[in-house]
Tab-separated table of C-alpha atoms and ligand atoms in Angstrom:
chain	number	residue	atom	x	y	z
A	202	MET	CA	0.000	0.000	0.000
A	203	ILE	CA	2.732	2.445	1.043
A	204	ASN	CA	4.791	1.191	-1.892
A	205	ASP	CA	1.853	1.836	-4.236
A	206	GLN	CA	1.485	5.404	-2.994
A	207	ALA	CA	5.195	6.060	-3.307
A	208	ALA	CA	5.192	4.721	-6.874
A	209	ARG	CA	2.222	6.932	-7.753
A	210	LEU	CA	3.920	9.998	-6.266
A	211	ARG	CA	7.053	9.193	-8.265
A	212	ASP	CA	4.946	8.903	-11.434
A	213	ILE	CA	3.248	12.249	-10.725
A	214	SER	CA	6.543	14.046	-10.154
A	215	ARG	CA	8.044	12.440	-13.298
A	216	LEU	CA	5.039	13.628	-15.317
A	217	LYS	CA	5.320	17.110	-13.786
A	218	ARG	CA	9.025	17.269	-14.673
A	219	ALA	CA	8.334	16.111	-18.239
A	220	THR	CA	5.565	18.714	-18.637
A	221	GLU	CA	7.749	21.496	-17.232
A	222	GLU	CA	10.565	20.403	-19.543
A	223	HIS	CA	8.200	20.509	-22.496
A	224	LEU	CA	6.818	23.922	-21.579
A	225	ARG	CA	10.137	25.530	-20.695
A	226	PRO	CA	10.450	28.537	-22.961
A	227	VAL	CA	13.339	28.638	-25.416
A	228	ARG	CA	15.597	31.673	-25.180
A	229	ARG	CA	16.024	32.893	-28.778
A	230	ILE	CA	18.827	35.374	-29.155
A	231	ALA	CA	19.948	37.075	-32.356
A	232	ILE	CA	23.475	38.469	-32.354
A	233	THR	CA	23.823	41.318	-34.782
A	234	SER	CA	25.713	44.537	-35.561
A	235	GLY	CA	25.703	47.500	-37.875
A	236	LYS	CA	29.367	47.395	-38.790
A	237	GLY	CA	31.001	44.159	-39.925
A	238	GLY	CA	33.878	42.379	-38.221
A	239	VAL	CA	32.976	43.438	-34.672
A	240	GLY	CA	33.091	39.892	-33.256
A	241	LYS	CA	29.522	38.526	-33.691
A	242	SER	CA	30.481	35.034	-34.852
A	243	ASN	CA	33.096	34.580	-32.141
A	244	ILE	CA	30.670	35.837	-29.520
A	245	SER	CA	27.879	33.538	-30.806
A	246	ILE	CA	30.059	30.417	-30.652
A	247	ASN	CA	31.666	31.150	-27.308
A	248	LEU	CA	28.399	32.247	-25.701
A	249	GLY	CA	26.817	29.009	-26.942
A	250	ILE	CA	29.601	26.984	-25.338
A	251	CYS	CA	29.262	28.888	-22.046
A	252	PHE	CA	25.521	28.114	-22.054
A	253	GLN	CA	26.186	24.429	-22.735
A	254	ARG	CA	28.606	24.336	-19.813
A	255	LEU	CA	25.877	25.856	-17.674
A	256	LYS	CA	23.743	22.824	-18.591
A	257	ARG	CA	21.647	24.515	-21.265
A	258	ARG	CA	20.922	22.853	-24.602
A	259	VAL	CA	21.917	25.231	-27.373
A	260	LEU	CA	21.258	25.391	-31.085
A	261	LEU	CA	23.551	27.795	-32.917
A	262	VAL	CA	22.206	28.935	-36.278
A	263	ASP	CA	24.590	30.436	-38.793
A	264	ALA	CA	22.245	33.140	-39.998
A	265	ASP	CA	24.885	34.977	-41.999
A	266	THR	CA	23.784	33.785	-45.388
A	267	ASN	CA	26.168	36.057	-47.261
A	268	LEU	CA	29.408	35.161	-45.535
A	269	ALA	CA	28.696	32.068	-43.459
A	270	ASN	CA	31.652	31.105	-41.326
A	271	ILE	CA	30.617	29.361	-38.107
A	272	ASP	CA	31.768	26.055	-39.625
A	273	ILE	CA	35.163	27.537	-40.509
A	274	LEU	CA	35.625	29.020	-37.049
A	275	LEU	CA	35.006	25.539	-35.611
A	276	GLY	CA	36.976	23.596	-38.212
A	277	LEU	CA	33.866	21.697	-39.339
A	278	SER	CA	33.025	20.529	-42.865
A	279	PRO	CA	29.254	20.460	-43.302
A	280	LYS	CA	27.857	18.013	-45.830
A	281	TYR	CA	24.645	20.027	-46.109
A	282	THR	CA	23.788	23.611	-45.205
A	283	LEU	CA	20.724	25.772	-44.712
A	284	GLY	CA	20.889	26.456	-48.446
A	285	ASP	CA	20.197	22.741	-49.140
A	286	ALA	CA	17.074	22.958	-46.953
A	287	VAL	CA	15.865	26.030	-48.796
A	288	ILE	CA	16.631	24.926	-52.318
A	289	GLY	CA	16.999	21.137	-52.178
A	290	GLY	CA	14.355	20.210	-49.574
A	291	GLN	CA	16.936	18.703	-47.191
A	292	PHE	CA	15.602	18.030	-43.656
A	293	LEU	CA	16.961	20.431	-41.026
A	294	THR	CA	17.844	17.427	-38.850
A	295	ASP	CA	20.121	16.128	-41.661
A	296	ILE	CA	21.951	19.446	-41.696
A	297	LEU	CA	22.637	19.620	-37.944
A	298	LEU	CA	26.276	19.334	-36.896
A	299	SER	CA	27.698	18.488	-33.483
A	300	GLY	CA	30.070	21.094	-32.148
A	301	PRO	CA	32.230	21.300	-29.041
A	302	GLU	CA	30.640	20.692	-25.621
A	303	GLY	CA	27.484	19.338	-27.236
A	304	LEU	CA	26.672	22.549	-29.114
A	305	LYS	CA	24.341	21.869	-32.048
A	306	ILE	CA	24.974	23.851	-35.200
A	307	LEU	CA	22.860	24.650	-38.215
A	308	PRO	CA	25.402	25.741	-40.826
A	309	ALA	CA	24.613	28.204	-43.591
A	310	SER	CA	26.075	28.396	-47.042
A	311	SER	CA	27.634	31.567	-48.301
A	312	GLY	CA	26.110	33.027	-51.387
A	313	ILE	CA	22.354	32.801	-50.773
A	314	THR	CA	22.021	36.523	-50.744
A	315	GLU	CA	18.437	36.994	-49.585
A	316	LEU	CA	16.076	34.561	-47.886
A	317	VAL	CA	13.217	36.987	-47.440
A	318	GLY	CA	10.099	36.306	-49.478
A	319	LEU	CA	10.523	32.579	-50.067
A	320	ASP	CA	7.843	30.494	-51.705
A	321	GLU	CA	4.951	29.948	-49.221
A	322	VAL	CA	5.182	26.127	-49.258
A	323	VAL	CA	8.940	26.110	-48.634
A	324	ALA	CA	8.479	28.771	-45.957
A	325	ASP	CA	5.868	26.695	-44.090
A	326	ARG	CA	7.972	23.546	-44.273
A	327	LEU	CA	11.040	25.290	-42.856
A	328	ASP	CA	9.080	27.200	-40.223
A	329	ASN	CA	7.526	23.952	-38.910
A	330	ALA	CA	10.808	22.059	-39.001
A	331	MET	CA	12.602	24.862	-37.182
A	332	ALA	CA	9.833	25.142	-34.555
A	333	GLN	CA	10.346	21.421	-33.800
A	334	LEU	CA	14.102	21.831	-33.503
A	335	GLU	CA	13.676	24.857	-31.227
A	336	SER	CA	11.314	23.036	-28.885
A	337	GLY	CA	14.100	20.682	-27.769
A	338	GLN	CA	16.467	23.512	-26.810
A	339	ASP	CA	16.986	25.919	-23.937
A	340	ALA	CA	18.534	28.520	-26.212
A	341	VAL	CA	18.738	29.275	-29.910
A	342	ILE	CA	21.524	31.647	-30.909
A	343	LEU	CA	21.413	33.274	-34.339
A	344	ASP	CA	24.654	34.662	-35.685
A	345	THR	CA	23.450	37.187	-38.254
A	346	GLY	CA	25.335	39.141	-40.878
A	347	ALA	CA	26.219	42.786	-40.330
A	348	GLY	CA	24.079	45.678	-41.503
A	349	ILE	CA	20.428	46.186	-42.199
A	350	SER	CA	19.668	43.974	-45.195
A	351	PRO	CA	16.148	42.477	-45.161
A	352	THR	CA	17.505	39.027	-44.225
A	353	VAL	CA	19.425	40.362	-41.218
A	354	VAL	CA	16.508	42.497	-40.036
A	355	GLN	CA	14.012	39.659	-40.416
A	356	PHE	CA	16.220	37.112	-38.670
A	357	ALA	CA	16.649	39.499	-35.741
A	358	SER	CA	12.927	40.316	-35.704
A	359	GLY	CA	12.060	36.618	-35.440
A	360	ALA	CA	14.076	36.180	-32.234
A	361	ASP	CA	12.982	37.334	-28.767
A	362	GLU	CA	16.176	39.092	-27.756
A	363	VAL	CA	18.764	40.895	-29.842
A	364	ILE	CA	22.344	41.441	-28.778
A	365	VAL	CA	23.770	44.377	-30.713
A	366	VAL	CA	27.556	44.172	-30.810
A	367	THR	CA	29.644	47.280	-31.260
A	368	THR	CA	33.259	48.298	-30.844
A	369	PRO	CA	34.388	51.683	-29.464
A	370	GLU	CA	34.975	53.002	-33.019
A	371	PRO	CA	32.680	55.931	-33.899
A	372	THR	CA	31.584	54.191	-37.125
A	373	ALA	CA	30.606	51.032	-35.234
A	374	ILE	CA	28.683	53.107	-32.658
A	375	THR	CA	26.753	55.007	-35.346
A	376	ASP	CA	25.980	51.779	-37.205
A	377	ALA	CA	24.866	50.071	-33.963
A	378	TYR	CA	22.350	52.865	-33.412
A	379	ALA	CA	21.093	52.554	-37.026
A	380	THR	CA	20.650	48.811	-36.518
A	381	ILE	CA	18.669	49.260	-33.296
A	382	LYS	CA	16.503	51.851	-35.034
A	383	VAL	CA	15.681	49.669	-38.043
A	384	ILE	CA	15.136	46.397	-36.132
A	385	SER	CA	13.039	48.051	-33.417
A	386	SER	CA	10.833	49.743	-35.985
A	387	ARG	CA	10.213	46.301	-37.492
A	388	ASN	CA	9.467	44.706	-34.086
A	389	PRO	CA	9.176	47.161	-31.147
A	390	ALA	CA	8.495	44.327	-28.673
A	391	LEU	CA	12.011	42.866	-28.944
A	392	LYS	CA	14.360	43.023	-25.990
A	393	PHE	CA	17.632	44.755	-26.920
A	394	HIS	CA	21.021	44.199	-25.273
A	395	LEU	CA	24.246	46.004	-25.996
A	396	LEU	CA	27.636	44.306	-25.941
A	397	VAL	CA	30.840	46.303	-26.418
A	398	ASN	CA	33.653	44.253	-27.914
A	399	PHE	CA	37.306	45.207	-28.470
A	400	ALA	CA	37.179	47.583	-25.479
A	401	LYS	CA	40.451	48.868	-24.036
A	402	ASN	CA	39.013	48.583	-20.542
A	403	ARG	CA	35.760	48.738	-18.553
A	404	GLN	CA	35.762	52.523	-18.480
A	405	GLN	CA	35.909	52.802	-22.264
A	406	ALA	CA	33.160	50.184	-22.644
A	407	GLU	CA	30.921	52.043	-20.185
A	408	GLU	CA	31.463	55.294	-22.066
A	409	VAL	CA	30.446	53.668	-25.357
A	410	ALA	CA	27.382	52.097	-23.748
A	411	ARG	CA	26.370	55.430	-22.206
A	412	LYS	CA	26.583	57.199	-25.571
A	413	ILE	CA	24.361	54.626	-27.250
A	414	GLN	CA	21.917	54.530	-24.327
A	415	LEU	CA	21.556	58.286	-24.540
A	416	VAL	CA	20.678	58.454	-28.246
A	417	VAL	CA	18.386	55.440	-27.965
A	418	GLU	CA	16.557	57.063	-25.021
A	419	ASN	CA	16.280	60.397	-26.836
A	420	TYR	CA	15.257	59.245	-30.281
A	421	LEU	CA	13.710	55.765	-30.033
A	422	THR	CA	10.909	54.245	-28.021
A	423	VAL	CA	12.785	51.034	-27.126
A	424	LYS	CA	15.068	50.430	-24.165
A	425	ILE	CA	18.461	48.806	-24.408
A	426	ASN	CA	20.058	46.791	-21.649
A	427	THR	CA	23.833	47.020	-21.284
A	428	LEU	CA	25.030	43.442	-21.123
A	429	GLY	CA	28.732	43.997	-20.609
A	430	PHE	CA	31.943	44.088	-22.579
A	431	ILE	CA	34.716	41.933	-23.921
A	432	PRO	CA	38.179	43.464	-23.935
A	433	PHE	CA	40.548	43.357	-26.859
A	434	ASP	CA	42.342	40.060	-26.261
A	435	ALA	CA	45.066	38.593	-28.492
A	436	HIS	CA	43.925	35.080	-27.499
A	437	VAL	CA	40.802	35.568	-29.649
A	438	PRO	CA	42.557	35.784	-33.052
A	439	GLN	CA	44.966	33.059	-31.914
A	440	ALA	CA	42.009	30.750	-31.245
A	441	VAL	CA	40.474	31.742	-34.596
A	442	ALA	CA	43.713	30.751	-36.349
A	443	ARG	CA	43.451	27.325	-34.672
A	444	GLN	CA	39.742	27.117	-35.612
A	445	LYS	CA	38.836	26.600	-31.957
A	446	PRO	CA	36.631	28.661	-29.583
A	447	PHE	CA	38.673	30.867	-27.247
A	448	VAL	CA	36.772	29.691	-24.153
A	449	LEU	CA	38.221	26.242	-24.841
A	450	THR	CA	41.766	27.192	-25.870
A	451	ASN	CA	42.168	29.837	-23.129
A	452	PRO	CA	39.449	29.420	-20.503
A	453	HIS	CA	41.025	31.992	-18.176
A	454	CYS	CA	41.901	34.740	-20.672
A	455	PRO	CA	40.107	38.106	-20.243
A	456	ALA	CA	37.739	37.470	-23.194
A	457	SER	CA	36.732	34.066	-21.756
A	458	LEU	CA	36.144	35.437	-18.264
A	459	ASN	CA	33.936	38.220	-19.599
A	460	ILE	CA	31.869	36.100	-21.970
A	461	ASN	CA	31.245	33.730	-19.073
A	462	LEU	CA	29.951	36.628	-16.988
A	463	ILE	CA	27.736	37.714	-19.893
A	464	ALA	CA	26.336	34.181	-20.293
A	465	ARG	CA	25.475	33.992	-16.595
A	466	LYS	CA	23.946	37.478	-16.659
A	467	LEU	CA	21.727	36.566	-19.621
A	468	LEU	CA	20.529	33.368	-17.972
A	469	ARG	CA	19.513	35.267	-14.854
A	470	LEU	CA	17.136	37.414	-16.937
A	471	PRO	CA	13.644	36.046	-17.551
A	472	VAL	CA	12.831	34.633	-20.985
A	473	GLU	CA	10.286	36.884	-22.640
A	474	LYS	CA	8.574	35.448	-25.672
A	475	LYS	CA	8.147	38.155	-28.283
A	476	ASN	CA	7.277	36.070	-31.310
A	477	GLY	CA	5.116	33.119	-32.247
A	478	GLY	CA	6.384	30.542	-34.740
A	479	SER	CA	10.033	29.733	-35.269
A	480	VAL	CA	12.859	32.201	-35.786
A	481	PHE	CA	12.347	31.566	-39.502
A	482	ARG	CA	8.743	32.730	-39.492
A	483	HIS	CA	9.271	36.439	-40.104
A	484	LEU	CA	12.079	35.740	-42.473
A	485	PHE	CA	10.098	33.782	-44.962
A	486	LYS	CA	6.682	35.357	-44.580
A	487	THR	CA	7.421	38.968	-45.416
A	488	LYS	CA	7.494	39.411	-49.134
A	489	GLU	CA	7.200	43.186	-49.092
A	490	LEU	CA	10.732	43.590	-47.759
A	491	ALA	CA	12.361	41.468	-50.420
B	703	LIG	N1	37.705	40.676	-28.173
B	703	LIG	C1	38.493	40.516	-29.239
B	703	LIG	N2	39.835	40.761	-29.155
B	703	LIG	C2	40.637	40.604	-30.233
B	703	LIG	N3	40.204	40.206	-31.446
B	703	LIG	C3	38.888	39.948	-31.587
B	703	LIG	C4	37.960	40.087	-30.500
B	703	LIG	N4	36.728	39.746	-30.943
B	703	LIG	C5	36.874	39.421	-32.240
B	703	LIG	N5	38.156	39.533	-32.635
B	703	LIG	C6	38.692	39.306	-33.995
B	703	LIG	O1	37.906	40.068	-34.895
B	703	LIG	C7	37.735	39.383	-36.118
B	703	LIG	C8	36.275	39.394	-36.525
B	703	LIG	O2	35.553	38.565	-35.641
B	703	LIG	P1	34.193	37.857	-36.101
B	703	LIG	O3	34.398	37.101	-37.355
B	703	LIG	O4	33.665	37.138	-34.930
B	703	LIG	O5	33.323	39.169	-36.415
B	703	LIG	P2	31.890	39.267	-37.113
B	703	LIG	O6	31.207	40.424	-36.500
B	703	LIG	O7	31.208	37.948	-37.031
B	703	LIG	O8	32.290	39.565	-38.619
B	703	LIG	P3	31.273	39.616	-39.877
B	703	LIG	O9	30.553	40.926	-39.783
B	703	LIG	O10	32.198	39.534	-41.058
B	703	LIG	O11	30.364	38.427	-39.739
B	703	LIG	C9	38.314	37.996	-35.937
B	703	LIG	O12	39.521	37.915	-36.627
B	703	LIG	C10	38.560	37.854	-34.455
B	703	LIG	O13	39.732	37.157	-34.164
B	704	LIG	MG1	30.323	36.763	-38.578
């Protein structure tokens, strides 16, 4: 009798855990920038690895369809890419690659210039397939291209949170503001974070963040949360040359310590769902921007 009750209680708690697991919201983060070469791809990969180490299941999507390079940064050779799913009907699950620390990667192919305004049938197929992939994850990270092309803007709009990466250079700051302006006008509900990369020190990063905060507050209706900074660190290009993530080659270097702090900070924030459908939904369904 007591055994029966205990077994039933165990069943109930197992069911509760399974339901909670199923309902746990996925954190969908787009990493973008106005200016190119500010560190988005390196940040996407290393943030993904930090999340995995914090026991989160992560899907990293190479959303830079012009100059895809997540696979190169990780020394991987994909058999299929996102392009094969769009054009050749390949299943997304066939495209998935395994990366370090259990990171799952959806590689893109360079050269598909615009994905916006796809055929409705293809769009539905990919949206459904992506929604299924997302449901098994704790986080989906989208490494977008730089700038404000329709594909970049739509990828970012389909996420729930957007990390805008800038460097202290005046051109990068101006372009970061332009990016926030364009993406927020497309989807004002998105949560924006700012990450300053290549900073000389904390003081410089805080100055850059303050400047951007000020113009955003004065001219836009959205708010932007300052996430932190990553200093200029020679270990980053060294890791790139070895096609390995810097958090693995140099776990205690300044860039690794700071990206770890950023990962923990992000995970402490609540997940706020801003979009229905998968991160592909907006991308494929908006013909007018093509
Ligand atoms: N914190 C850093 N310290 C030193 N070098 C860095 C740092 N972050 C990135 N880099 C270097 O900057 C270069 C560009 O990085 P990355 O490719 O990640 O930028 P990106 O924003 O993804 O570029 P793109 O716009 O072309 O996609 C790389 O060579 C990388 O080694
Ligand atoms: Mg990149």
